[in-house]
Structures are given as C-alpha cells and as structure tokens.
Short mmCIF file of N, CA and C in Angstrom, two decimals:
data_model
loop_
_atom_site.label_atom_id
_atom_site.label_comp_id
_atom_site.label_asym_id
_atom_site.label_seq_id
_atom_site.Cartn_x
_atom_site.Cartn_y
_atom_site.Cartn_z
N GLY L 1 62.41 76.68 85.34
CA GLY L 1 61.27 75.96 85.88
C GLY L 1 60.19 76.23 85.96
N MET L 2 59.15 76.55 87.43
CA MET L 2 58.47 76.61 87.27
C MET L 2 58.15 78.39 87.31
N ASN L 3 59.22 78.92 88.90
CA ASN L 3 59.77 79.96 88.65
C ASN L 3 59.74 80.81 87.70
N PHE L 4 60.42 80.92 86.92
CA PHE L 4 59.47 81.10 85.78
C PHE L 4 58.75 81.66 83.94
N ILE L 5 58.81 80.77 84.83
CA ILE L 5 56.85 80.80 84.20
C ILE L 5 55.97 80.64 84.99
N ALA L 6 55.76 81.10 86.30
CA ALA L 6 55.60 82.10 86.36
C ALA L 6 55.09 83.05 86.92
N GLY L 7 56.51 83.90 86.73
CA GLY L 7 56.94 84.99 86.75
C GLY L 7 56.99 85.73 85.57
N TYR L 8 56.62 85.17 84.84
CA TYR L 8 56.02 85.34 82.59
C TYR L 8 55.29 84.85 83.31
N LEU L 9 53.84 84.60 83.39
CA LEU L 9 52.66 84.76 83.19
C LEU L 9 52.08 86.10 84.76
N ILE L 10 53.08 86.84 85.14
CA ILE L 10 52.61 87.97 86.15
C ILE L 10 52.96 88.70 84.83
N LEU L 11 54.03 89.28 84.63
CA LEU L 11 54.45 89.82 82.66
C LEU L 11 53.41 90.18 82.42
N ILE L 12 52.39 89.52 82.01
CA ILE L 12 52.01 89.69 80.80
C ILE L 12 51.01 89.70 81.36
N THR L 13 50.11 89.39 82.80
CA THR L 13 48.63 89.70 83.28
C THR L 13 48.89 90.43 84.20
N LYS L 14 49.65 91.46 85.18
CA LYS L 14 49.88 92.43 85.56
C LYS L 14 49.60 91.96 86.99
N ASN L 15 48.30 90.96 86.93
CA ASN L 15 47.67 90.08 88.51
C ASN L 15 47.87 89.53 88.59
N GLU L 16 48.50 89.21 89.27
CA GLU L 16 49.69 87.81 90.53
C GLU L 16 48.03 86.50 90.72
N GLU L 17 46.80 87.51 91.39
CA GLU L 17 45.55 85.96 91.45
C GLU L 17 45.31 85.00 89.75
N GLU L 18 45.57 86.43 88.92
CA GLU L 18 45.20 85.56 87.31
C GLU L 18 46.29 84.59 87.19
N SER L 19 47.24 85.01 87.87
CA SER L 19 48.15 84.84 86.61
C SER L 19 48.48 83.59 87.98
N PHE L 20 48.00 83.36 88.69
CA PHE L 20 47.94 81.52 89.79
C PHE L 20 47.40 80.71 89.43
N TRP L 21 46.58 81.78 89.29
CA TRP L 21 45.19 80.31 88.07
C TRP L 21 45.34 79.49 86.95
N LEU L 22 46.65 80.78 86.59
CA LEU L 22 46.78 80.13 84.78
C LEU L 22 48.29 79.56 84.83
N LEU L 23 48.61 79.68 85.87
CA LEU L 23 49.41 78.15 86.30
C LEU L 23 48.97 77.01 86.32
N ASP L 24 47.88 77.65 87.39
CA ASP L 24 47.07 76.28 88.44
C ASP L 24 46.50 75.79 86.65
N ALA L 25 46.33 76.36 85.94
CA ALA L 25 45.64 75.00 84.82
C ALA L 25 46.55 74.84 84.57
N LEU L 26 47.61 75.68 83.98
CA LEU L 26 48.50 75.15 82.84
C LEU L 26 49.41 73.85 83.55
N VAL L 27 49.34 73.36 84.67
CA VAL L 27 49.96 72.58 85.79
C VAL L 27 48.89 71.01 85.72
N GLY L 28 47.70 71.40 86.00
CA GLY L 28 46.48 70.62 85.53
C GLY L 28 46.66 70.43 84.36
N ARG L 29 47.01 70.59 83.60
CA ARG L 29 47.08 70.07 81.82
C ARG L 29 48.16 69.52 82.06
N ILE L 30 49.46 69.86 82.21
CA ILE L 30 50.65 69.16 82.27
C ILE L 30 50.34 68.08 83.17
N LEU L 31 50.52 68.00 84.45
CA LEU L 31 50.67 67.00 86.38
C LEU L 31 49.44 65.53 85.62
N PRO L 32 49.28 65.01 85.63
CA PRO L 32 47.51 63.59 85.51
C PRO L 32 47.24 64.94 87.92
#
C-alpha cells in the first residue's frame, strides 16, 4: 500500500520532506 511506498522512499532519500514530495509527485502521476 501507500505506507510501504512512503517508507521505501524515506529509506532511499533519508529525508522525510523530500520523500513526501516524491510521493506527492508519484500519486499525481498515478491518480488524475
């Protein structure tokens, strides 16, 4: 789910704010 994706991004970026915006961008592409 979204929690897994968010956690994975946080592990990659080591930065919660950056991963938040990455997740926001991904969701923006997936969901119209």
